[in-house]
Amino acid sequence: AQTVTQSQPEMSVQEAETVTLSCTYDTSESDYYLFWYKQPPSRQMILVIRQEAYKQQNATENRFSVNFQKAAKSFSLKISDSQLGDAAMYFCAYARDDKIIFGKGTRLHILP
Amino acid sequence: GAVVSQHPSWVICKSGTSVKIECRSLDFQATTMFWYRQFPKQSLMLMATSNEGSKATYEQGVEKDKFLINHASLTLSTLTVTSAHPEDSSFYICSAIPGGSNEKLFFGSGTQLSVL
């Protein structure tokens, strides 16, 4: 069965600094999607970034980028120039067919 | 971008009553919708997968008779918590996939259920 592991329950970063959130997953499939979702205090789930497993190029969305290591089954999220609005719970997710599996999340604190 | 509307945002009910939560895709057709439950400071737990026109597929441990899911159209899925009890109090979130592909998954804003 597929699993998603986020080993950092909480992290803190100074405003304007860079932080990396870790995510590993386990699957025997070769074609799938990986996501990072942000859940702020409003609890609305917001898509941060998406990676297609068959694409070797790491996805980038403005200040957010991923380091996708398919062989290592690793999918980390880098947030550059951290802003106060980035404070939230971040969930890594794996999706294939009709299934999407979430990690337990990492709570990110931004220190002013 | 695609919008998923979930209603109500908040509901308080007495123990033993039933509560219906609606999830609508406003600008796309969603052949598949998902229902999640989220406890405080925890991740989303998939309860069931809802496909338009067919019975929902429930995850192991989720009571089908307690959590009734209906996906009657390509834009609407409902979750009914029947005979609610305090332990059913939780945050419920729906999500939908446009066009049946899990390339993008859009979430509703969630429903906080409190059972007295």
CSV table of N, CA, C and O in Angstrom, one decimal, chain A residues 33 35 37 39 42-47 50 52 89 91 95-100 102-105 107, chain B residues 32 34 36 38 41-44 46 49 51 59 91 93 100-109 112:
chain,number,residue,atom,x,y,z
A,33,TYR,N,1.0,11.3,-9.3
A,33,TYR,CA,1.1,12.7,-9.0
A,33,TYR,C,1.5,12.9,-7.6
A,33,TYR,O,1.1,12.2,-6.7
A,35,PHE,N,1.7,16.2,-4.6
A,35,PHE,CA,1.3,17.5,-4.3
A,35,PHE,C,1.8,18.0,-3.0
A,35,PHE,O,2.1,17.2,-2.1
A,37,TYR,N,0.0,20.7,-0.3
A,37,TYR,CA,-1.1,21.5,0.0
A,37,TYR,C,-0.8,22.3,1.2
A,37,TYR,O,-0.1,21.8,2.2
A,39,GLN,N,-2.6,24.4,4.4
A,39,GLN,CA,-3.9,24.6,5.1
A,39,GLN,C,-3.7,25.7,6.2
A,39,GLN,O,-3.1,25.4,7.3
A,42,SER,N,-7.7,29.2,8.4
A,42,SER,CA,-9.0,29.1,7.9
A,42,SER,C,-9.5,27.7,7.5
A,42,SER,O,-10.6,27.4,7.3
A,43,ARG,N,-8.5,26.8,7.5
A,43,ARG,CA,-8.7,25.4,7.2
A,43,ARG,C,-9.0,25.1,5.7
A,43,ARG,O,-9.3,24.0,5.4
A,44,GLN,N,-9.0,26.1,4.9
A,44,GLN,CA,-9.2,25.9,3.4
A,44,GLN,C,-7.9,25.2,2.9
A,44,GLN,O,-6.8,25.7,3.1
A,45,MET,N,-8.1,24.2,2.2
A,45,MET,CA,-6.9,23.5,1.5
A,45,MET,C,-6.5,24.2,0.3
A,45,MET,O,-7.4,24.4,-0.6
A,46,ILE,N,-5.3,24.6,0.2
A,46,ILE,CA,-4.8,25.4,-1.0
A,46,ILE,C,-3.7,24.6,-1.7
A,46,ILE,O,-2.7,24.2,-1.0
A,47,LEU,N,-3.8,24.4,-3.0
A,47,LEU,CA,-2.8,23.7,-3.7
A,47,LEU,C,-1.6,24.6,-3.8
A,47,LEU,O,-1.7,25.8,-4.3
A,50,ARG,N,2.4,21.1,-7.7
A,50,ARG,CA,2.1,19.7,-8.2
A,50,ARG,C,3.2,19.2,-9.1
A,50,ARG,O,3.8,20.0,-9.8
A,52,GLU,N,4.3,15.9,-11.6
A,52,GLU,CA,3.9,14.7,-12.3
A,52,GLU,C,5.2,13.8,-12.3
A,52,GLU,O,6.3,14.2,-12.7
A,89,MET,N,-0.3,24.8,8.0
A,89,MET,CA,0.0,23.3,8.0
A,89,MET,C,0.2,23.0,6.5
A,89,MET,O,-0.5,23.4,5.7
A,91,PHE,N,0.7,19.8,3.8
A,91,PHE,CA,0.5,18.4,3.6
A,91,PHE,C,1.1,18.0,2.3
A,91,PHE,O,0.8,18.6,1.3
A,95,ALA,N,-1.0,10.9,-5.3
A,95,ALA,CA,-2.3,10.5,-6.0
A,95,ALA,C,-2.0,9.7,-7.2
A,95,ALA,O,-1.1,9.9,-8.0
A,96,ARG,N,-2.9,8.7,-7.3
A,96,ARG,CA,-2.9,7.8,-8.5
A,96,ARG,C,-4.3,7.2,-8.7
A,96,ARG,O,-4.9,6.8,-7.7
A,97,ASP,N,-4.8,7.2,-9.9
A,97,ASP,CA,-6.2,6.8,-10.2
A,97,ASP,C,-7.1,7.6,-9.3
A,97,ASP,O,-7.0,8.8,-9.2
A,98,ASP,N,-8.0,6.9,-8.5
A,98,ASP,CA,-8.9,7.6,-7.7
A,98,ASP,C,-8.5,7.8,-6.3
A,98,ASP,O,-9.2,8.3,-5.4
A,99,LYS,N,-7.2,7.5,-6.0
A,99,LYS,CA,-6.7,7.6,-4.6
A,99,LYS,C,-5.8,8.7,-4.4
A,99,LYS,O,-4.9,9.0,-5.3
A,100,ILE,N,-6.0,9.4,-3.3
A,100,ILE,CA,-5.0,10.4,-2.9
A,100,ILE,C,-4.8,10.2,-1.4
A,100,ILE,O,-5.7,10.0,-0.6
A,102,PHE,N,-2.6,11.5,2.0
A,102,PHE,CA,-1.9,12.6,2.6
A,102,PHE,C,-1.0,12.2,3.7
A,102,PHE,O,-1.2,11.2,4.4
A,103,GLY,N,0.1,12.9,3.8
A,103,GLY,CA,1.0,12.8,5.0
A,103,GLY,C,0.3,13.4,6.2
A,103,GLY,O,-0.7,14.0,6.1
A,104,LYS,N,1.0,13.3,7.3
A,104,LYS,CA,0.4,13.8,8.6
A,104,LYS,C,0.6,15.3,8.7
A,104,LYS,O,0.0,15.9,9.6
A,105,GLY,N,1.4,15.9,7.9
A,105,GLY,CA,1.5,17.3,7.9
A,105,GLY,C,2.7,17.9,8.6
A,105,GLY,O,3.2,17.2,9.5
A,107,ARG,N,3.6,21.6,10.5
A,107,ARG,CA,3.2,22.9,10.8
A,107,ARG,C,4.4,23.9,10.7
A,107,ARG,O,5.4,23.7,11.4
B,32,THR,N,-15.9,12.4,-9.9
B,32,THR,CA,-15.4,11.8,-8.7
B,32,THR,C,-15.3,12.9,-7.6
B,32,THR,O,-14.7,14.0,-7.8
B,34,PHE,N,-14.6,13.3,-3.2
B,34,PHE,CA,-14.1,12.7,-2.0
B,34,PHE,C,-14.6,13.3,-0.8
B,34,PHE,O,-14.7,14.6,-0.7
B,36,TYR,N,-13.6,13.7,3.3
B,36,TYR,CA,-12.6,13.5,4.3
B,36,TYR,C,-13.1,14.0,5.7
B,36,TYR,O,-14.0,14.8,5.8
B,38,GLN,N,-11.4,15.4,9.3
B,38,GLN,CA,-10.1,15.9,9.9
B,38,GLN,C,-10.3,16.3,11.4
B,38,GLN,O,-11.1,17.1,11.7
B,41,LYS,N,-5.6,19.3,14.5
B,41,LYS,CA,-4.2,19.1,14.4
B,41,LYS,C,-3.8,17.8,13.8
B,41,LYS,O,-2.6,17.3,14.0
B,42,GLN,N,-4.6,17.2,13.0
B,42,GLN,CA,-4.3,16.0,12.3
B,42,GLN,C,-4.5,16.1,10.8
B,42,GLN,O,-5.0,17.1,10.3
B,43,SER,N,-4.1,15.1,10.1
B,43,SER,CA,-4.2,15.1,8.7
B,43,SER,C,-5.7,14.8,8.2
B,43,SER,O,-6.5,14.4,9.1
B,44,LEU,N,-5.9,14.8,6.9
B,44,LEU,CA,-7.2,14.5,6.4
B,44,LEU,C,-7.3,12.9,6.3
B,44,LEU,O,-6.4,12.3,5.8
B,46,LEU,N,-9.4,10.0,4.6
B,46,LEU,CA,-10.4,9.8,3.5
B,46,LEU,C,-11.5,8.9,4.1
B,46,LEU,O,-11.2,7.8,4.7
B,49,THR,N,-15.1,7.6,-1.4
B,49,THR,CA,-14.9,8.1,-2.7
B,49,THR,C,-16.3,8.0,-3.4
B,49,THR,O,-16.9,6.9,-3.4
B,51,ASN,N,-18.7,8.5,-6.7
B,51,ASN,CA,-18.7,8.6,-8.2
B,51,ASN,C,-20.2,8.8,-8.6
B,51,ASN,O,-21.1,8.2,-8.1
B,59,GLU,N,-14.0,3.8,2.9
B,59,GLU,CA,-12.7,3.3,3.4
B,59,GLU,C,-13.0,2.3,4.6
B,59,GLU,O,-14.0,2.4,5.2
B,91,PHE,N,-14.4,18.1,11.7
B,91,PHE,CA,-14.3,18.9,10.5
B,91,PHE,C,-14.4,18.0,9.3
B,91,PHE,O,-13.5,17.1,9.1
B,93,ILE,N,-14.4,17.7,5.1
B,93,ILE,CA,-14.0,18.4,3.9
B,93,ILE,C,-14.3,17.5,2.7
B,93,ILE,O,-14.1,16.3,2.7
B,100,GLY,N,-12.5,13.7,-14.1
B,100,GLY,CA,-12.1,12.3,-13.7
B,100,GLY,C,-10.6,12.1,-13.5
B,100,GLY,O,-10.2,11.0,-13.3
B,101,SER,N,-9.8,13.1,-13.8
B,101,SER,CA,-8.4,12.9,-13.6
B,101,SER,C,-7.9,13.5,-12.3
B,101,SER,O,-8.4,14.5,-11.9
B,102,ASN,N,-7.0,12.8,-11.7
B,102,ASN,CA,-6.5,13.3,-10.4
B,102,ASN,C,-5.3,14.3,-10.6
B,102,ASN,O,-4.6,14.5,-9.7
B,103,GLU,N,-5.2,14.8,-11.8
B,103,GLU,CA,-4.2,15.8,-12.0
B,103,GLU,C,-4.4,17.0,-11.1
B,103,GLU,O,-3.4,17.6,-10.7
B,104,LYS,N,-5.6,17.4,-10.9
B,104,LYS,CA,-5.9,18.5,-10.0
B,104,LYS,C,-7.0,18.1,-9.1
B,104,LYS,O,-8.0,17.6,-9.5
B,105,LEU,N,-6.9,18.5,-7.8
B,105,LEU,CA,-7.9,18.2,-6.8
B,105,LEU,C,-8.3,19.5,-6.2
B,105,LEU,O,-7.4,20.2,-5.6
B,106,PHE,N,-9.6,19.8,-6.2
B,106,PHE,CA,-10.0,21.1,-5.6
B,106,PHE,C,-10.9,20.8,-4.3
B,106,PHE,O,-11.7,19.9,-4.3
B,107,PHE,N,-10.7,21.6,-3.3
B,107,PHE,CA,-11.3,21.3,-2.0
B,107,PHE,C,-12.4,22.3,-1.7
B,107,PHE,O,-12.3,23.5,-2.1
B,108,GLY,N,-13.4,21.8,-1.0
B,108,GLY,CA,-14.4,22.7,-0.4
B,108,GLY,C,-13.8,23.4,0.8
B,108,GLY,O,-12.7,23.0,1.2
B,109,SER,N,-14.5,24.3,1.4
B,109,SER,CA,-14.0,25.1,2.5
B,109,SER,C,-14.2,24.3,3.8
B,109,SER,O,-13.8,24.8,4.9
B,112,GLN,N,-17.6,22.4,9.9
B,112,GLN,CA,-17.4,22.0,11.2
B,112,GLN,C,-18.7,21.5,11.8
B,112,GLN,O,-19.7,22.3,11.9
